[in-house]
XYZ file of C-alpha atoms in Angstrom:
415
model
C 88.618 135.294 84.304
C 87.461 135.022 80.960
C 84.694 133.986 81.133
C 83.316 136.102 83.631
C 84.255 138.835 81.569
C 82.195 137.711 78.322
C 79.193 136.876 80.646
C 79.159 140.789 81.872
C 79.669 141.926 78.528
C 76.510 140.015 77.309
C 74.576 141.510 80.227
C 75.799 144.627 79.052
C 74.812 143.992 75.452
C 71.216 143.100 76.664
C 70.969 146.424 78.429
C 71.779 148.467 75.638
C 68.600 146.898 73.717
C 66.181 147.827 76.152
C 66.025 145.345 78.702
C 64.478 145.889 81.757
C 65.203 144.733 85.413
C 62.767 141.725 85.313
C 64.436 140.175 82.752
C 66.512 137.462 83.190
C 70.289 137.776 83.544
C 72.694 136.182 81.524
C 74.201 133.162 83.996
C 77.982 133.090 84.894
C 80.204 129.984 84.081
C 79.434 126.603 85.862
C 82.609 126.204 88.046
C 83.924 122.583 87.825
C 86.673 121.792 90.884
C 89.259 119.108 90.507
C 91.485 117.703 93.152
C 94.797 116.820 91.719
C 97.689 115.415 93.846
C 100.760 117.290 94.451
C 103.457 115.731 92.136
C 101.371 114.306 89.650
C 101.420 116.936 86.629
C 103.436 119.789 86.364
C 101.724 123.435 86.539
C 102.571 124.463 83.221
C 100.894 121.344 81.777
C 97.648 121.632 84.156
C 97.552 125.219 82.902
C 97.532 124.314 79.271
C 95.106 121.867 80.313
C 93.158 124.436 81.706
C 92.855 126.960 78.938
C 92.347 124.637 76.170
C 89.308 122.838 77.954
C 87.757 126.088 78.865
C 88.053 127.138 75.083
C 86.422 123.489 74.430
C 83.916 123.662 76.794
C 82.091 127.438 76.800
C 80.046 127.997 80.114
C 82.915 125.876 82.044
C 85.286 127.517 84.683
C 87.878 124.969 85.873
C 89.053 125.056 88.880
C 92.388 122.790 89.587
C 93.236 122.151 93.145
C 96.327 120.588 94.369
C 96.427 118.210 96.914
C 99.377 117.134 99.463
C 99.518 113.527 99.771
C 100.229 113.905 103.963
C 96.581 113.395 105.394
C 94.585 112.894 102.121
C 92.498 110.078 103.009
C 90.747 112.345 105.879
C 90.175 115.020 103.475
C 88.613 112.587 100.504
C 86.549 110.468 103.102
C 84.958 113.796 104.783
C 84.355 115.659 101.021
C 82.445 112.751 100.057
C 80.496 112.735 102.961
C 80.112 116.191 102.521
C 77.186 117.866 100.504
C 79.986 120.416 98.683
C 81.876 117.842 97.411
C 84.562 118.525 94.466
C 83.545 117.797 91.226
C 86.418 115.099 90.329
C 88.873 113.894 92.653
C 92.341 111.796 92.090
C 93.081 108.663 94.304
C 95.503 106.040 94.513
C 94.358 103.370 92.422
C 94.056 101.228 95.609
C 92.274 103.632 97.088
C 88.956 103.252 95.256
C 87.652 100.130 97.235
C 88.149 102.348 100.343
C 86.395 105.395 99.397
C 83.339 103.618 97.091
C 82.590 101.656 100.220
C 81.338 104.967 101.851
C 78.323 104.704 99.099
C 79.933 108.462 98.065
C 81.031 107.667 94.386
C 79.597 108.096 91.406
C 79.352 104.273 89.540
C 80.795 104.739 85.900
C 80.230 101.255 84.655
C 78.095 102.327 81.984
C 80.645 105.085 80.326
C 83.563 102.230 80.371
C 82.747 101.245 76.302
C 83.411 104.926 75.665
C 86.240 105.529 77.513
C 88.249 102.481 76.078
C 88.036 100.463 78.851
C 89.264 97.305 77.208
C 92.336 99.220 76.248
C 93.107 100.096 80.471
C 95.904 98.844 82.574
C 95.043 96.178 84.164
C 96.663 97.404 87.604
C 94.732 100.698 87.422
C 91.286 98.872 85.827
C 90.739 96.246 88.498
C 91.138 98.196 91.774
C 88.861 100.810 90.549
C 86.254 97.985 89.472
C 84.277 97.048 93.049
C 81.975 94.366 92.664
C 81.473 94.584 88.975
C 80.931 98.229 89.107
C 83.873 100.830 87.947
C 83.990 103.454 90.300
C 87.490 104.816 89.656
C 88.728 105.715 86.103
C 92.695 104.634 85.252
C 94.476 108.213 85.095
C 98.308 107.075 85.019
C 100.440 104.048 86.266
C 103.955 103.967 87.830
C 105.363 100.597 88.587
C 108.994 99.069 89.292
C 111.919 98.127 86.969
C 115.442 96.438 87.382
C 117.693 99.721 87.420
C 121.086 97.918 86.033
C 125.224 99.750 86.320
C 126.223 99.153 82.685
C 129.843 98.853 83.558
C 129.564 96.191 86.150
C 127.271 94.421 83.020
C 129.904 94.827 80.615
C 132.819 94.060 83.192
C 130.832 90.549 83.587
C 130.814 90.052 79.713
C 126.865 90.358 80.112
C 125.730 92.199 76.693
C 122.261 91.813 77.201
C 119.554 91.765 79.833
C 117.893 89.057 80.740
C 114.505 88.006 79.493
C 113.529 85.529 81.954
C 113.499 84.676 85.485
C 116.114 81.744 85.085
C 118.339 84.204 82.728
C 118.344 86.757 85.702
C 119.080 84.431 88.030
C 122.204 82.923 86.270
C 123.407 86.750 84.992
C 122.932 88.017 88.571
C 125.261 84.985 89.973
C 127.608 86.132 87.482
C 127.864 90.201 88.797
C 128.201 88.743 92.091
C 131.990 88.757 92.141
C 134.773 90.584 92.666
C 133.327 92.058 95.835
C 130.319 93.194 93.940
C 126.658 92.977 94.409
C 124.717 90.938 92.092
C 121.797 92.808 93.326
C 120.830 94.790 96.357
C 117.173 93.593 97.284
C 116.021 94.287 100.739
C 114.563 91.200 102.489
C 111.292 93.331 103.058
C 110.814 94.504 99.517
C 107.114 92.962 99.498
C 105.989 94.405 96.047
C 108.455 92.687 94.482
C 107.581 89.607 96.517
C 103.730 90.015 95.137
C 105.000 90.096 91.451
C 106.718 86.723 91.933
C 103.549 85.334 93.760
C 101.310 86.561 90.831
C 103.489 85.096 88.344
C 103.506 81.739 89.996
C 99.433 81.850 89.645
C 99.103 82.818 93.250
C 97.586 85.572 95.162
C 98.728 87.547 98.762
C 94.636 87.232 99.323
C 91.466 85.804 98.201
C 87.687 85.808 97.938
C 85.727 83.021 98.741
C 82.262 82.897 99.581
C 81.684 86.817 100.771
C 85.161 86.144 103.142
C 88.426 87.154 102.213
C 91.367 84.495 102.910
C 94.996 84.801 103.396
C 97.004 83.068 100.318
C 100.491 83.076 101.155
C 100.335 79.664 102.346
C 99.276 78.391 99.019
C 101.740 76.003 96.724
C 101.970 78.972 94.052
C 102.403 81.855 96.655
C 105.265 79.189 98.415
C 107.306 79.221 94.920
C 106.870 82.805 94.543
C 108.692 83.293 98.128
C 111.092 80.669 97.194
C 112.373 82.516 94.135
C 112.524 85.812 96.014
C 114.966 83.632 98.427
C 117.330 82.869 95.930
C 117.204 86.130 93.941
C 117.682 88.214 97.191
C 120.766 85.582 98.367
C 122.917 87.025 95.308
C 123.629 90.156 97.178
C 123.991 91.858 100.602
C 120.574 93.215 101.517
C 119.570 93.231 104.580
C 116.735 90.381 105.779
C 115.049 92.429 108.261
C 114.726 95.860 106.722
C 112.815 97.186 103.637
C 114.298 99.104 100.264
C 114.161 102.271 102.396
C 116.501 101.320 105.344
C 119.143 101.789 104.098
C 117.735 103.711 101.012
C 118.372 101.631 98.693
C 119.770 104.199 95.806
C 122.030 105.400 97.957
C 123.593 101.663 98.423
C 123.485 101.489 94.415
C 125.275 105.253 94.670
C 128.574 103.555 95.898
C 128.781 101.552 92.249
C 129.612 98.192 93.778
C 125.619 97.017 92.916
C 125.024 95.881 89.957
C 121.180 96.004 90.046
C 118.008 97.186 92.159
C 114.445 96.667 91.988
C 113.098 100.431 92.081
C 110.900 102.738 89.530
C 112.855 104.792 87.256
C 112.566 107.677 88.799
C 115.080 106.279 91.354
C 117.955 107.506 88.967
C 117.750 111.097 90.044
C 118.022 110.028 93.425
C 121.092 107.810 92.349
C 122.694 111.168 90.775
C 122.196 113.312 93.639
C 124.742 110.915 95.636
C 127.223 110.676 92.900
C 126.210 112.522 89.509
C 129.107 110.487 87.873
C 126.696 107.608 87.409
C 124.753 109.650 84.634
C 124.681 107.830 81.493
C 125.866 104.279 83.412
C 122.450 103.249 84.510
C 120.542 101.291 82.470
C 116.921 99.794 82.615
C 114.792 96.538 82.022
C 110.916 95.211 83.001
C 111.502 92.193 85.764
C 111.605 89.207 83.668
C 108.623 86.876 83.321
C 108.806 82.986 83.594
C 109.286 83.087 79.485
C 110.862 85.197 77.104
C 107.175 86.377 75.606
C 105.581 88.368 78.666
C 108.102 90.296 81.486
C 106.975 89.497 84.881
C 104.089 90.885 86.798
C 104.421 93.796 88.588
C 102.737 95.718 91.641
C 100.678 98.703 89.513
C 100.979 101.937 91.436
C 99.257 104.781 90.138
C 96.198 107.151 90.116
C 92.413 106.845 89.336
C 89.971 109.347 88.970
C 86.401 109.472 91.113
C 83.300 111.588 90.694
C 81.990 112.641 94.371
C 78.240 111.286 94.201
C 77.322 114.890 95.721
C 78.885 116.499 93.143
C 75.942 118.673 91.523
C 77.379 118.988 88.085
C 77.848 115.233 87.350
C 77.418 115.433 83.438
C 80.104 117.717 83.561
C 82.391 116.032 85.492
C 82.417 113.131 83.551
C 83.417 115.157 80.421
C 86.159 116.284 82.584
C 87.401 112.711 83.224
C 87.017 111.699 79.801
C 89.346 114.693 78.870
C 91.657 113.829 81.381
C 91.826 110.034 80.798
C 91.653 110.480 76.866
C 94.481 109.953 75.011
C 95.779 113.628 74.038
C 95.919 114.512 77.511
C 97.593 110.898 78.187
C 100.342 111.575 76.031
C 101.035 114.846 76.972
C 101.110 113.882 81.094
C 103.163 110.429 79.997
C 105.562 112.787 78.220
C 106.288 115.448 80.994
C 105.945 113.615 84.149
C 107.707 110.032 82.547
C 104.667 108.145 83.611
C 102.760 105.194 82.364
C 99.414 106.269 80.070
C 96.211 104.635 81.439
C 95.963 102.732 78.277
C 97.953 99.363 76.908
C 98.361 100.818 73.105
C 99.983 104.050 74.350
C 102.975 102.990 75.800
C 104.869 103.629 72.510
C 104.579 107.346 73.767
C 107.752 106.716 75.872
C 109.531 104.608 73.768
C 112.575 107.569 73.829
C 113.018 107.158 77.454
C 114.383 103.893 78.587
C 113.451 103.694 82.065
C 110.088 104.205 81.027
C 109.727 102.499 78.430
C 110.692 99.485 80.142
C 108.372 100.642 82.740
C 105.562 100.864 80.179
C 106.267 97.352 79.079
C 106.239 95.797 82.751
C 102.386 97.696 83.182
C 100.940 95.920 80.585
C 100.979 92.626 83.070
C 100.473 95.164 85.936
C 98.241 94.071 89.037
C 97.209 95.637 92.319
C 96.759 94.110 95.777
C 93.672 92.630 97.015
C 90.352 94.840 96.038
C 89.563 95.352 99.760
C 89.134 98.656 101.866
C 90.630 96.907 104.797
C 94.142 95.704 102.663
C 95.254 99.354 103.964
C 94.892 97.693 107.640
C 97.064 95.061 106.018
C 99.865 96.923 104.792
C 99.950 98.709 108.195
C 100.542 95.789 110.275
C 103.416 94.859 108.852
C 102.925 90.929 108.487
C 104.137 90.607 104.726
C 107.025 91.841 105.787
C 107.625 90.091 109.318
C 106.804 86.727 107.485
C 109.678 87.895 104.479
C 111.730 88.173 107.042
C 111.255 84.826 109.191
C 110.941 82.925 106.038
C 114.483 84.087 105.005
C 116.117 83.841 108.317
C 115.682 80.229 108.250
C 112.511 79.616 109.438
C 110.077 77.203 107.687
C 108.932 79.139 105.095
C 105.385 76.850 104.678
C 104.809 77.135 108.703
C 105.673 81.142 108.531
C 103.449 81.842 105.483
C 100.477 79.872 107.024
C 100.716 81.961 110.138
C 100.772 85.164 108.309
C 97.970 84.292 105.772
C 95.575 83.563 109.077
C 96.786 86.993 110.098
C 96.053 88.882 106.780
C 92.529 86.652 107.205
C 91.239 88.076 110.649
C 92.795 91.502 109.344
C 90.293 91.736 106.111
C 87.335 90.336 107.899
C 87.232 92.592 110.809
C 84.415 94.517 110.657
C 82.604 92.355 108.655
């Protein structure tokens, strides 16, 4: 609004100096529309950014629009195909491949160096890079850590969290006594399985000769499943359900579970069930195979894209540059307990145990296979079904082969 007032004032000033009707009128500010997902930023921080950005970029009228996650895929797809698209859109990091396949997303490869791309979190940068071209610019991340009950750790004589996967198994065995569960791990928590598979050098699917191939039956992926099986057996998590059935925060809140794997924000859900657990929850990164590096984790979060239909490409890029820059990344991380998009900014979260643990894990984060058809794989629940079959006594190699064949078919459908 302030820019509109300034523009009008300029017009009146010209009139006072003897301007005629034929003389050009002062142009109004250029509107830039950005779609921000609900829950990604507080209204207070967004308003602060809007005010400061407009002050630093005279002639720009920023128009943030909050979008609900429900149905966002259809809305983004429609916007990318339109002639009146938003200028910048926040999208889920694993959705970039789907949207870029439409050809409606601007290629920002030439800007990677200027945006400090060498410092980006891999789990955000990789999904935004399709066939060597950078379409998605990392914005923020969130990933799973181990949430633990400090009282149960103390009762078991455990003074420090584990730093290796072998240590993790050992302390979980010690915690698994006196009616307590060393860990509550539902059998279909496939994001956790993915991390163990990646740690072993395997993958969920690989690309060979232009085609995708399911990879759960490789020796490396089977080793990851074997570790998952040993860890899952140290608790009473159901083999045929995921972490939402029943909600694992409710199970943890009963006070008899020593550990769960979740994003740190689950602590708030736990306290809704039992506020007495405040100050009794601790957090540590999922351990890796060696103590020098935490375990690989699935990195969730968001990237920023610029629709090719935006009529303000340069201005849209400058907006992305500010949103992905150090100042706003620091403010966003502190306000929302998110992991910043750069590894060098992890220190801004050091004052909070949960988000600090999350930031350490994010440094070795990864994302699901970078193909538009991966969403269809998730929709079939094939990985969950494989996990249940393997945990319930089926031959892991045979079940993994079956699942891999299904993944192969789904990923190559329509190609």
